Structure formats: structure tokens, C-alpha cells
Coordinates of C-alpha atoms in Angstrom, one line a residue:
Chain E
M1 CA 3.4 -38.9 -30.6
G2 CA 6.1 -36.3 -30.3
R3 CA 4.0 -33.7 -32.0
I4 CA 1.0 -34.4 -29.7
Q5 CA 3.2 -34.3 -26.7
R6 CA 4.7 -31.0 -27.7
F7 CA 1.3 -29.5 -28.4
L8 CA 0.0 -30.6 -25.0
S9 CA 3.0 -29.3 -23.2
A10 CA 2.8 -26.0 -25.2
L11 CA -0.8 -25.8 -23.9
G12 CA -0.2 -27.1 -20.4
Q13 CA 2.8 -25.0 -19.4
P14 CA 1.1 -21.6 -19.8
T15 CA -2.0 -22.9 -18.2
I16 CA -0.1 -24.0 -15.1
Y17 CA 1.7 -20.7 -14.9
A18 CA -1.6 -18.9 -15.2
L19 CA -3.1 -21.0 -12.4
V20 CA -0.1 -20.5 -10.2
H21 CA -0.3 -16.8 -10.7
L22 CA -4.1 -16.8 -10.1
H23 CA -3.6 -18.8 -6.9
R24 CA -1.0 -16.4 -5.5
L25 CA -3.0 -13.4 -6.6
N26 CA -6.0 -14.9 -4.8
R27 CA -3.9 -15.4 -1.6
L28 CA -2.7 -11.7 -1.8
G29 CA -6.3 -10.6 -2.2
M30 CA -7.4 -12.7 0.8
E31 CA -4.6 -11.4 2.9
T32 CA -5.5 -7.8 1.9
L33 CA -9.2 -8.3 2.9
R34 CA -8.1 -9.9 6.2
W35 CA -6.1 -6.8 7.1
I36 CA -9.0 -4.5 6.1
F37 CA -11.9 -6.4 7.7
I38 CA -10.6 -8.7 10.4
E39 CA -7.4 -7.5 11.8
P40 CA -8.7 -4.0 12.8
F41 CA -11.0 -5.8 15.3
R42 CA -8.0 -7.6 16.8
G43 CA -6.4 -4.3 17.6
R44 CA -4.1 -4.0 14.5
K45 CA -5.4 -0.8 13.1
I46 CA -5.5 0.3 9.5
R47 CA -2.8 3.0 8.8
W48 CA -5.1 5.9 8.0
R49 CA -2.3 8.3 7.8
S50 CA -0.8 6.2 5.0
V51 CA -4.2 5.9 3.3
I52 CA -4.5 9.7 3.3
E53 CA -0.9 10.1 1.9
Q54 CA -1.7 7.7 -0.9
S55 CA -5.1 9.2 -1.5
V56 CA -3.4 12.6 -2.1
R57 CA -1.0 10.9 -4.6
V58 CA -3.6 9.0 -6.5
G59 CA -6.5 11.4 -6.1
W60 CA -5.6 15.0 -5.7
Q61 CA -2.4 14.9 -7.8
S62 CA -4.2 13.1 -10.6
I63 CA -7.0 15.7 -11.0
P64 CA -5.2 17.8 -13.6
I65 CA -4.3 15.0 -16.0
V66 CA -7.7 13.2 -15.6
G67 CA -9.5 16.6 -15.9
I68 CA -7.7 17.7 -19.1
I69 CA -8.0 14.4 -20.8
S70 CA -11.7 14.0 -20.0
F71 CA -12.3 17.5 -21.1
F72 CA -10.7 16.9 -24.5
V73 CA -12.5 13.5 -24.9
G74 CA -15.8 15.3 -24.2
L75 CA -14.9 17.9 -26.8
I76 CA -13.9 15.2 -29.4
L77 CA -17.0 13.2 -28.7
A78 CA -19.2 16.3 -29.2
M79 CA -17.6 17.2 -32.5
Q80 CA -17.7 13.6 -33.8
S81 CA -21.4 13.1 -32.9
A82 CA -22.3 16.6 -34.2
Y83 CA -20.8 15.6 -37.5
Q84 CA -23.2 12.6 -37.6
L85 CA -26.2 14.3 -36.3
E86 CA -26.1 17.5 -38.3
P87 CA -27.6 16.1 -41.5
F88 CA -30.7 15.2 -39.4
G89 CA -30.8 18.5 -37.7
A90 CA -30.5 16.7 -34.4
T91 CA -27.4 18.3 -33.0
I92 CA -29.2 18.8 -29.7
Y93 CA -28.8 15.1 -29.1
V94 CA -25.1 15.7 -28.8
A95 CA -25.9 16.4 -25.2
N96 CA -27.6 13.0 -24.7
L97 CA -24.9 11.1 -26.5
V98 CA -22.0 12.7 -24.6
A99 CA -23.7 12.5 -21.2
V100 CA -24.7 8.9 -21.4
S101 CA -21.5 7.5 -23.0
L102 CA -19.3 9.4 -20.7
T103 CA -21.0 8.5 -17.4
R104 CA -21.7 4.9 -18.3
E105 CA -18.5 4.1 -20.1
L106 CA -15.8 6.5 -21.0
G107 CA -15.5 8.3 -17.7
P108 CA -14.7 5.2 -15.7
L109 CA -12.7 3.6 -18.4
L110 CA -10.5 6.6 -19.2
T111 CA -9.9 7.4 -15.6
A112 CA -9.0 3.8 -14.8
I113 CA -6.5 3.6 -17.7
I114 CA -4.9 6.9 -16.7
I115 CA -4.6 5.8 -13.1
T116 CA -3.2 2.5 -14.2
G117 CA -0.4 4.3 -15.9
R118 CA 0.1 6.8 -13.1
F119 CA -0.4 4.8 -10.0
G120 CA -0.7 1.1 -10.8
S121 CA 2.8 1.1 -12.3
A122 CA 4.1 3.2 -9.4
I123 CA 2.8 0.6 -6.9
A124 CA 4.5 -2.2 -8.8
A125 CA 7.7 -0.2 -9.1
E126 CA 7.8 0.8 -5.4
I127 CA 7.0 -2.6 -4.0
G128 CA 9.3 -4.2 -6.5
T129 CA 12.2 -1.9 -5.6
M130 CA 11.6 -2.6 -1.9
K131 CA 11.6 -6.3 -2.6
V132 CA 14.9 -6.1 -4.5
G133 CA 16.5 -3.9 -1.8
E134 CA 15.5 -6.4 1.0
E135 CA 13.2 -3.7 2.4
I136 CA 10.3 -6.1 2.4
D137 CA 12.4 -8.6 4.4
A138 CA 13.4 -5.8 6.7
L139 CA 9.7 -5.0 7.3
K140 CA 9.0 -8.7 8.1
T141 CA 11.9 -8.9 10.5
M142 CA 10.6 -5.9 12.3
G143 CA 7.4 -7.8 12.8
L144 CA 5.5 -5.5 10.3
N145 CA 3.3 -7.2 7.8
P146 CA 4.1 -5.9 4.2
V147 CA 0.5 -6.3 3.1
S148 CA -0.8 -4.2 6.0
F149 CA 2.0 -1.7 5.6
L150 CA 2.1 -1.3 1.9
V151 CA -0.9 -2.9 0.1
V152 CA -3.8 -1.9 2.3
P153 CA -3.2 1.9 2.2
R154 CA -2.8 1.9 -1.6
F155 CA -5.8 -0.4 -2.0
L156 CA -8.1 1.8 0.1
A157 CA -6.8 5.0 -1.5
L158 CA -7.7 3.6 -4.9
I159 CA -11.1 2.3 -3.9
I160 CA -12.0 5.8 -2.5
M161 CA -10.3 8.0 -5.1
L162 CA -11.0 6.2 -8.4
P163 CA -14.8 6.7 -8.2
A164 CA -14.2 10.3 -7.1
L165 CA -11.9 11.0 -10.0
T166 CA -14.5 9.3 -12.3
L167 CA -17.1 11.8 -11.2
I168 CA -14.7 14.7 -12.0
S169 CA -14.0 13.1 -15.3
D170 CA -17.7 12.8 -16.1
F171 CA -18.3 16.4 -15.2
L172 CA -15.4 17.8 -17.2
G173 CA -16.1 15.7 -20.2
I174 CA -19.7 17.0 -20.3
L175 CA -18.2 20.5 -19.8
G176 CA -16.1 20.0 -22.9
A177 CA -19.2 19.0 -24.9
Y178 CA -21.1 21.9 -23.5
L179 CA -18.6 24.5 -24.5
F180 CA -18.4 23.1 -28.0
S181 CA -22.2 23.0 -28.3
I182 CA -22.9 26.5 -27.1
S183 CA -20.2 28.0 -29.3
A184 CA -20.3 26.0 -32.5
L185 CA -23.7 24.4 -32.6
D186 CA -26.1 27.3 -31.8
I187 CA -27.5 25.5 -28.9
S188 CA -28.3 27.8 -26.0
S189 CA -26.6 27.1 -22.7
I190 CA -29.9 26.4 -20.8
R191 CA -31.1 24.0 -23.5
F192 CA -28.0 22.0 -23.4
I193 CA -28.1 21.7 -19.6
N194 CA -31.8 20.8 -19.6
Q195 CA -31.2 18.2 -22.3
T196 CA -28.3 16.7 -20.4
I197 CA -30.3 16.5 -17.2
N198 CA -33.2 14.9 -18.9
A199 CA -30.9 12.4 -20.7
L200 CA -29.1 11.3 -17.6
V201 CA -30.7 9.0 -15.0
L202 CA -29.0 8.2 -11.7
R203 CA -28.5 4.7 -12.9
D204 CA -26.1 5.8 -15.6
I205 CA -23.8 7.5 -13.1
V206 CA -24.1 4.7 -10.5
T207 CA -23.3 1.9 -12.9
G208 CA -20.3 3.9 -14.0
L209 CA -19.2 4.3 -10.4
I210 CA -19.6 0.6 -9.7
K211 CA -17.4 -0.2 -12.6
S212 CA -14.8 2.2 -11.4
G213 CA -14.8 0.5 -8.0
V214 CA -14.1 -2.8 -9.7
F215 CA -11.3 -1.2 -11.8
A216 CA -9.8 0.1 -8.6
V217 CA -9.6 -3.4 -7.2
I218 CA -7.9 -4.6 -10.4
I219 CA -5.3 -1.8 -10.5
A220 CA -4.4 -2.2 -6.8
S221 CA -4.2 -6.0 -6.8
I222 CA -2.2 -6.3 -10.1
G223 CA 0.1 -3.5 -9.1
S224 CA 0.9 -4.9 -5.7
Y225 CA 1.1 -8.5 -7.0
E226 CA 3.5 -7.6 -9.8
G227 CA 5.6 -5.7 -7.2
F228 CA 5.8 -8.7 -4.9
I229 CA 6.9 -11.2 -7.6
V230 CA 9.8 -9.1 -8.7
E231 CA 13.0 -11.0 -9.0
G232 CA 16.4 -10.1 -10.3
G233 CA 17.2 -6.5 -9.6
A234 CA 16.4 -3.4 -11.6
E235 CA 15.6 -5.4 -14.8
G236 CA 12.9 -7.4 -12.9
V237 CA 11.4 -4.2 -11.5
G238 CA 11.1 -2.8 -15.1
K239 CA 9.5 -6.0 -16.4
S240 CA 7.0 -6.1 -13.6
T241 CA 6.1 -2.5 -13.9
T242 CA 5.4 -2.9 -17.6
N243 CA 3.4 -6.1 -16.9
S244 CA 1.4 -4.4 -14.3
V245 CA 0.2 -1.9 -16.8
V246 CA -0.5 -4.4 -19.6
V247 CA -2.3 -6.9 -17.4
S248 CA -4.3 -4.2 -15.6
I249 CA -5.5 -2.6 -18.8
F250 CA -6.4 -6.0 -20.2
L251 CA -8.3 -7.0 -17.1
I252 CA -10.0 -3.6 -16.9
I253 CA -11.4 -3.9 -20.4
T254 CA -12.4 -7.5 -19.8
A255 CA -14.2 -6.6 -16.7
D256 CA -15.8 -3.7 -18.5
V257 CA -17.2 -6.0 -21.1
V258 CA -18.7 -8.3 -18.5
F259 CA -20.2 -5.4 -16.4
T260 CA -21.6 -3.6 -19.4
A261 CA -23.2 -6.8 -20.7
L262 CA -24.6 -7.3 -17.2
F263 CA -26.0 -3.7 -16.9
Y264 CA -27.3 -3.8 -20.5
S265 CA -29.2 -7.1 -20.0
T266 CA -30.8 -6.0 -16.8
L267 CA -31.9 -2.7 -18.3
Chain P
M1 CA 30.8 -16.9 30.1
S2 CA 27.6 -18.7 31.0
K3 CA 26.8 -21.4 28.6
E4 CA 23.1 -20.8 28.1
A5 CA 22.1 -21.4 24.5
I6 CA 19.8 -18.6 23.4
V7 CA 19.4 -20.0 19.9
Q8 CA 19.3 -23.7 19.1
V9 CA 19.2 -25.1 15.6
R10 CA 18.3 -28.8 15.4
D11 CA 18.6 -30.9 12.3
L12 CA 17.7 -28.1 9.9
V13 CA 17.0 -29.3 6.4
T14 CA 15.9 -27.2 3.6
Y15 CA 15.3 -27.4 -0.1
Y16 CA 15.1 -24.9 -3.0
G17 CA 13.1 -26.9 -5.4
K18 CA 14.9 -30.2 -5.6
R19 CA 18.3 -28.9 -4.5
Q20 CA 19.1 -29.5 -0.9
I21 CA 20.6 -26.3 0.6
L22 CA 20.9 -27.2 4.3
K23 CA 21.6 -30.8 5.1
G24 CA 20.8 -31.2 8.8
V25 CA 22.4 -28.2 10.5
N26 CA 22.9 -28.4 14.3
L27 CA 24.1 -25.2 16.0
D28 CA 23.9 -23.6 19.4
I29 CA 24.4 -19.9 19.9
Y30 CA 25.2 -18.9 23.5
R31 CA 24.0 -15.8 25.3
G32 CA 26.5 -12.9 25.1
E33 CA 28.8 -14.3 22.5
I34 CA 29.6 -13.2 19.0
L35 CA 29.2 -16.2 16.7
V36 CA 30.5 -15.9 13.2
I37 CA 29.0 -18.1 10.5
L38 CA 31.8 -18.5 8.0
G39 CA 31.6 -20.1 4.5
R40 CA 32.1 -19.7 0.9
S41 CA 29.5 -18.0 -1.4
G42 CA 26.6 -20.3 -2.0
C43 CA 27.3 -22.6 1.0
G44 CA 23.9 -21.9 2.5
K45 CA 25.0 -19.4 5.2
S46 CA 22.6 -16.7 4.1
T47 CA 19.9 -19.3 3.8
L48 CA 20.6 -20.4 7.4
L49 CA 20.4 -16.8 8.5
R50 CA 17.1 -16.2 6.8
H51 CA 15.8 -19.2 8.7
L52 CA 17.0 -17.9 12.0
I53 CA 15.0 -14.7 11.6
G54 CA 11.9 -16.5 10.4
L55 CA 12.0 -15.3 6.7
L56 CA 12.1 -18.8 5.5
K57 CA 10.5 -22.0 6.8
P58 CA 12.6 -25.1 6.8
T59 CA 11.6 -28.4 5.2
S60 CA 12.3 -30.1 8.5
G61 CA 14.1 -29.5 11.8
Q62 CA 13.7 -27.0 14.6
I63 CA 14.9 -23.5 15.5
L64 CA 14.5 -22.7 19.1
I65 CA 14.9 -19.1 20.2
K66 CA 14.8 -18.8 23.9
G67 CA 13.4 -22.3 24.0
Q68 CA 10.5 -21.6 21.7
D69 CA 10.3 -23.2 18.3
I70 CA 9.9 -20.5 15.7
T71 CA 9.3 -22.9 12.8
T72 CA 5.8 -23.7 14.0
M73 CA 4.8 -20.3 15.3
N74 CA 1.8 -18.3 14.0
E75 CA 2.1 -14.6 13.0
D76 CA 1.3 -13.2 16.4
E77 CA 3.8 -15.3 18.4
M78 CA 6.4 -14.6 15.8
R79 CA 5.9 -10.9 16.1
E80 CA 6.7 -11.1 19.8
I81 CA 9.9 -13.0 19.1
L82 CA 10.9 -10.5 16.4
K83 CA 10.7 -7.6 18.9
K84 CA 13.7 -9.2 20.6
I85 CA 15.7 -9.6 17.4
G86 CA 17.5 -7.1 15.4
M87 CA 18.7 -7.7 11.8
L88 CA 21.3 -5.8 9.8
F89 CA 20.9 -6.6 6.1
Q90 CA 23.7 -6.8 3.6
G91 CA 22.6 -3.6 1.8
A92 CA 21.3 -2.1 5.0
A93 CA 17.7 -2.2 3.5
L94 CA 16.8 1.2 4.8
F95 CA 13.4 2.4 3.6
N96 CA 14.3 4.9 0.9
S97 CA 11.0 6.8 1.1
M98 CA 11.7 7.7 4.8
T99 CA 14.5 9.8 6.4
V100 CA 17.1 8.1 8.5
G101 CA 15.4 9.2 11.7
E102 CA 12.0 7.8 10.5
N103 CA 13.7 4.6 9.7
V104 CA 15.1 4.2 13.2
A105 CA 11.8 5.4 14.7
L106 CA 9.6 3.0 12.7
P107 CA 9.8 -0.1 15.0
L108 CA 9.3 2.1 18.0
R109 CA 6.2 3.8 16.5
E110 CA 4.8 0.4 15.4
H111 CA 5.4 -1.7 18.5
T112 CA 5.3 0.7 21.4
Q113 CA 2.9 3.3 22.8
L114 CA 5.6 5.8 23.5
E115 CA 5.1 9.5 23.0
D116 CA 6.5 11.1 19.9
S117 CA 9.0 13.2 21.9
T118 CA 10.3 10.1 23.7
I119 CA 10.6 8.3 20.3
Q120 CA 12.6 11.2 19.0
I121 CA 15.0 11.1 21.9
M122 CA 15.5 7.3 21.6
T123 CA 16.1 7.7 17.9
R124 CA 18.8 10.2 18.6
I125 CA 20.4 8.0 21.2
K126 CA 20.6 5.1 18.7
L127 CA 22.0 7.3 16.0
D128 CA 24.6 8.7 18.5
L129 CA 25.5 5.1 19.4
V130 CA 26.4 4.3 15.8
G131 CA 28.1 7.6 15.2
L132 CA 25.5 9.2 13.0
S133 CA 24.4 12.1 15.3
G134 CA 22.7 14.9 13.3
F135 CA 21.8 12.7 10.3
E136 CA 18.1 12.2 11.3
N137 CA 16.8 14.3 8.4
F138 CA 18.9 12.8 5.7
K139 CA 17.5 10.4 3.2
P140 CA 19.2 7.1 2.8
S141 CA 20.2 8.0 -0.7
Q142 CA 22.3 10.9 0.7
L143 CA 24.5 8.5 2.8
S144 CA 27.6 6.7 1.9
G145 CA 27.8 2.8 2.1
G146 CA 29.3 2.8 5.5
M147 CA 26.9 5.3 6.9
K148 CA 24.0 3.3 5.5
K149 CA 25.2 0.2 7.3
R150 CA 25.5 2.3 10.5
A151 CA 22.0 3.6 10.0
G152 CA 20.7 0.1 9.4
L153 CA 22.4 -1.0 12.6
A154 CA 20.8 1.9 14.5
R155 CA 17.4 0.7 13.2
A156 CA 18.2 -2.9 14.2
L157 CA 19.0 -1.7 17.7
A158 CA 15.9 0.5 18.0
M159 CA 14.0 -2.1 20.1
D160 CA 17.0 -3.0 22.2
P161 CA 17.2 -6.5 20.9
E162 CA 18.7 -9.4 22.8
I163 CA 20.0 -11.0 19.6
L164 CA 21.5 -9.1 16.7
F165 CA 21.9 -10.8 13.3
C166 CA 24.3 -9.3 10.7
D167 CA 24.4 -10.3 7.1
E168 CA 27.9 -9.6 5.7
P169 CA 28.3 -6.4 7.7
S170 CA 31.6 -5.4 6.0
A171 CA 30.7 -6.4 2.4
G172 CA 31.4 -3.7 -0.1
L173 CA 33.1 -1.4 2.4
D174 CA 36.7 -0.1 2.4
P175 CA 38.9 -1.7 5.1
V176 CA 38.8 1.4 7.3
V177 CA 35.1 1.7 7.3
A178 CA 34.7 -2.1 7.7
M179 CA 36.9 -2.0 10.8
G180 CA 34.7 0.8 12.2
I181 CA 31.7 -1.5 11.8
D182 CA 33.5 -4.4 13.4
Q183 CA 34.4 -2.2 16.4
L184 CA 30.8 -1.1 16.7
I185 CA 29.8 -4.7 16.8
L186 CA 32.3 -5.4 19.6
K187 CA 31.1 -2.3 21.5
L188 CA 27.5 -3.6 21.3
K189 CA 28.6 -6.9 22.8
N190 CA 30.7 -5.4 25.6
A191 CA 28.4 -2.6 26.5
F192 CA 25.0 -4.3 26.1
K193 CA 25.9 -8.0 26.5
M194 CA 24.1 -8.6 23.3
T195 CA 24.2 -11.9 21.5
I196 CA 25.5 -11.3 18.0
V197 CA 25.4 -13.6 15.0
V198 CA 27.5 -12.5 12.0
V199 CA 27.5 -14.1 8.6
T200 CA 30.5 -13.3 6.6
H201 CA 33.4 -14.5 4.5
E202 CA 35.8 -11.6 5.3
L203 CA 38.6 -13.3 7.3
A204 CA 40.1 -10.0 8.6
S205 CA 36.8 -9.2 10.3
V206 CA 36.3 -12.8 11.5
F207 CA 39.4 -12.8 13.7
T208 CA 38.6 -9.3 15.0
I209 CA 35.2 -10.0 16.3
A210 CA 34.5 -13.7 16.7
D211 CA 34.2 -15.5 20.0
R212 CA 33.3 -18.6 18.2
I213 CA 33.2 -19.6 14.6
A214 CA 31.0 -22.1 12.8
M215 CA 32.0 -23.0 9.3
L216 CA 29.4 -24.0 6.8
H217 CA 30.3 -26.0 3.7
E218 CA 27.8 -27.3 1.2
G219 CA 25.0 -27.2 3.7
E220 CA 26.8 -28.8 6.6
I221 CA 28.7 -27.4 9.5
I222 CA 32.2 -28.8 9.2
F223 CA 33.8 -26.9 12.0
Q224 CA 32.8 -25.2 15.2
G225 CA 35.2 -23.6 17.7
T226 CA 37.2 -20.6 18.7
P227 CA 39.4 -18.5 16.4
E228 CA 42.5 -20.3 17.8
E229 CA 41.0 -23.7 17.2
I230 CA 40.1 -22.9 13.6
K231 CA 43.7 -21.9 12.8
K232 CA 44.8 -25.4 14.1
S233 CA 42.1 -27.2 12.3
E234 CA 43.3 -29.7 9.7
H235 CA 40.1 -30.0 7.8
P236 CA 41.1 -29.5 4.1
V237 CA 38.2 -27.2 3.3
V238 CA 38.9 -25.0 6.4
Q239 CA 42.6 -24.9 5.5
Q240 CA 41.8 -24.0 1.9
F241 CA 39.5 -21.2 3.1
L242 CA 42.0 -19.7 5.6
N243 CA 44.9 -19.9 3.2
R244 CA 42.8 -18.4 0.4
E245 CA 43.7 -21.2 -2.1
A246 CA 41.8 -21.4 -5.3
D247 CA 39.9 -24.5 -6.3
D248 CA 42.1 -26.9 -8.3
V249 CA 40.9 -26.6 -11.9
E250 CA 43.0 -28.9 -14.0
P251 CA 43.4 -27.2 -17.3
D252 CA 43.0 -30.1 -19.7
R253 CA 43.9 -28.4 -23.0
E254 CA 43.3 -31.3 -25.2
K255 CA 39.7 -31.7 -23.9
Y256 CA 39.1 -28.0 -24.1
L257 CA 40.3 -27.7 -27.7
S258 CA 38.4 -30.7 -28.9
S259 CA 35.2 -29.4 -27.2
L260 CA 35.6 -26.3 -29.4
V261 CA 35.7 -28.3 -32.5
K262 CA 33.0 -30.8 -31.8
P263 CA 30.0 -29.1 -30.3

């Protein structure tokens, strides 16, 4: 009896926690959507200035790191696939492989993971610090809604900027493969470009961008949620920041599996 | 003084989980007075304050501000009430990402249609009032504790509130700076006829500023009256608090030693 009880409670406790978190996360999501889609029609405008400020942070200032990493990954991918394709004399297919795998998969995924580390964690840390310093309470007593003030601008900035960064990532990744191919594989520039254009269909790029939109929602909601549930000073902020990265990356990969399966089956 | 109650608390009961924090608090706050809510740490005074500004919703009971019950209000109605309320937080709660000037200007930017130049002038007036002229472009992190409190006060005053709430205004400040804050609070009352509610446990500051004192103990109000009256009060808890006596903790050495041996 004791053992069964312990087993059930070991099973039940985390389930309840998970459900509570899910419920609150859902409420935060609903509140965010309300401030984006409903409140603007009731005269409470979206803070576009804030959206632009956040977009500069998440978008513009992330271009170097996203660009360099994508370029290197493109380069690596080209080298690794050339190694496999060379025995068959099929190195020209490096172009296909790199283009398709980057646009459909690695571009969105890499960008999302970089931005989780750069921006998702920053959202959690900022909102968490504000919560600990009573700044969230101060906002409320001034009659300002923290979701409208803090979450909506970050949410919109991510939704706009993550797909944009993904496009840059796709392009620079392919550029990496291109430079490797024309210098090390004896493939002429024009041949590589033609091969890439033929390999890619619009669908590849679009499915990648849809994914990155979903990833943006995950990063923004988990980051803000972890910020709002901070308790207990600086230590709590640190814990939530770490959690926001771990949970976001986990959910991003999970969503990736689901969407890839979906796009694959409806090919 | 006219005896018009601007804030009325009626049978306020609240729980944290299963623990009852406030056990039926009744309190009237009159227009133009400084009411000090006194009490030991953990007696529920901060919780009471958080209810008064609508940050927490009570389990039962009413809080009427200018005759309207804020416990049943929706967000839009509450926003209107909040425009008439200023709040000075214990740690000042300035927005660290903004300058002092932007902090003070924020409520004006959000709630009024005033021109930018007008807002700038009003910000400067509020900062002058608290003695922080010329600090508009400083970040909160560049200010000392006392200056932060002043800046927080300037922000609380931005919308010319009718009621000002202060949570431990002199906590963590040296006596000289704390006295400065107290005098600022008195100035606000005298010059602007503002109603001010101060939560504190600093006795020195209580007798400087209070018109009336309400003492909270274990979730109940055990004393209400003027500073003269509280000095005459014979309630043991009030006496203990005023005389700064420690709780009696009988050191039972036998029991203590045996507890070490037998876990």
C-alpha cells in the first residue's frame, strides 16, 4: 500500500505542477493575444516604439552572431557532405543537400536556439529582476498593464525578427557552402548557383519560416512566463533564466519534430 | 479637520494558502490626514497596504476608495482609481532601464495627452519638489538610497494623487536622510492637503508625521488613535512595541540540552 501510494504521489505531484504551469502559461498567452488583437480597438494602442526598440535588440544586434554561426554551419555541412559524395563523383549535390537542409531545418533551428540564448534568457532575466524589485507592482499601481508594457513588444519583435534572421541564416549558410564548393570542389560558381536554385522550391523556404514563427512564440512566451514566476531575489532570477533556456530549447525541438513530420507527410 | 473618510476598509479577510493573514480589518482613513499603520514584521501591514492599492484581492470584505469598492472592479475602472493614487515602494521600485526623468514622466506619458515639452516641465517641477533638481538624466543605479526614495516619491506624485501610500519610507536610510523623507511627507500634507498612508515600524518617524496611528497585530487592528493616545494605551502589545521590549523567550536549558542528545 505504502509503495503504491508513494508511486502514485511521485507520479501525481509533477503532473499537477505541470498542469498548473500549463494553465498559467495559457493565461499569459491569452492575455498577450488580448493586448495584441482586442485592446488596440478599445483605444489602448500597441507600443510600437517599444516594439522597434526590442526589434533592434533581437534582430539587428543578432545579425553578426547568427550570420557567422550559419556561415560556419554551411561550411561544415558542405565539407561533411562532400566527404560522403566524393566517392560517387557527385559533389555537385552538395549544393542540393546544403540548400534544402538549411532552409527546411537548420536555418530556423539554429537561429531559434541562438536567439533563445541571447534574447529569451534576457526576457526572463529582465522581467524577473523587475518582479523582484517591485517594478512590476509599480507598473500595476500606475495603472499600466505589465503584459501590454513588457510582453507584447518583445513578443511582436520576436515574431517579426526571428523569420527575418532565419532568412539571413539560410543565405549565409548557403554562402558558406558556395565558397567551399568553388574553391575546394572544382565546381564553377554558376553551376553551384544554378544547382541551388533548381534544388530549392519555395515550399522549402516557407515551411522553414513557418517553423521559425512557431519558435518565436515559444521563446517569447517561455521567456516572459519564467520572468513573471520569479520568486526569491537574485537566486530566483538566475534559476528562471536558466529554466527559460532549457525549456525553450526543449519545446523548440519538440515543435520541430511535430512540424517536420507534418510537412513531410503532406509532401 | 473634516471627517470625510476617503478610504474605508470593511471586514477585510485574506488568506495565503491556509494561513489567515488579515482577520477582519476595519479601518477608516480621513481626507487630509497622515495615517500610520504600525506593526511588527509579519503582522500583515504590508499585505493590508497591497490590498489598498489593488495589488491583492481579499478573500472577503470591502475596500471603498471615495465610496467605490475596488475589490469588485474591472481593469478599466481600477485604472481610473489608480490615477488618483500614488505609491512609494519600499525599495523605490524605479525602472532601472529608464532615467530618473523618464521614470517620473512615465505616468504622464501613459495617462495624459500632454505635449512632450509640458511633460518635461512637470517632471522638473516634481523633481524640484523632492529636492532632486538636475538629476533627470541620471540612471537609478547612480543614485543613493535616499535619493532613490525621493525619486520614487516624485514618480508617485507625478499625477497629483489625492492619496499617497508609502511602504516603509525610512527603511534602510540613515536617521538624517530618513528625517528628510519624513519632512517631505509632512510638506506634502500641508502644501497639497494630500491624504497619506504610511506603513512603518520606525517609532521615531511615527511620532514625527502621524496624525493618527493604527496598530496591526497578527492580522487585527488592536489600536487606533492619535500619537498621544497610543502613549497612554495600556494594551500589552502596544506597550511592548513602544518600549522596544523583546519577546519573552524562557531559556529552558534542560530541555534544550536533552533535545540535542535525543533527536
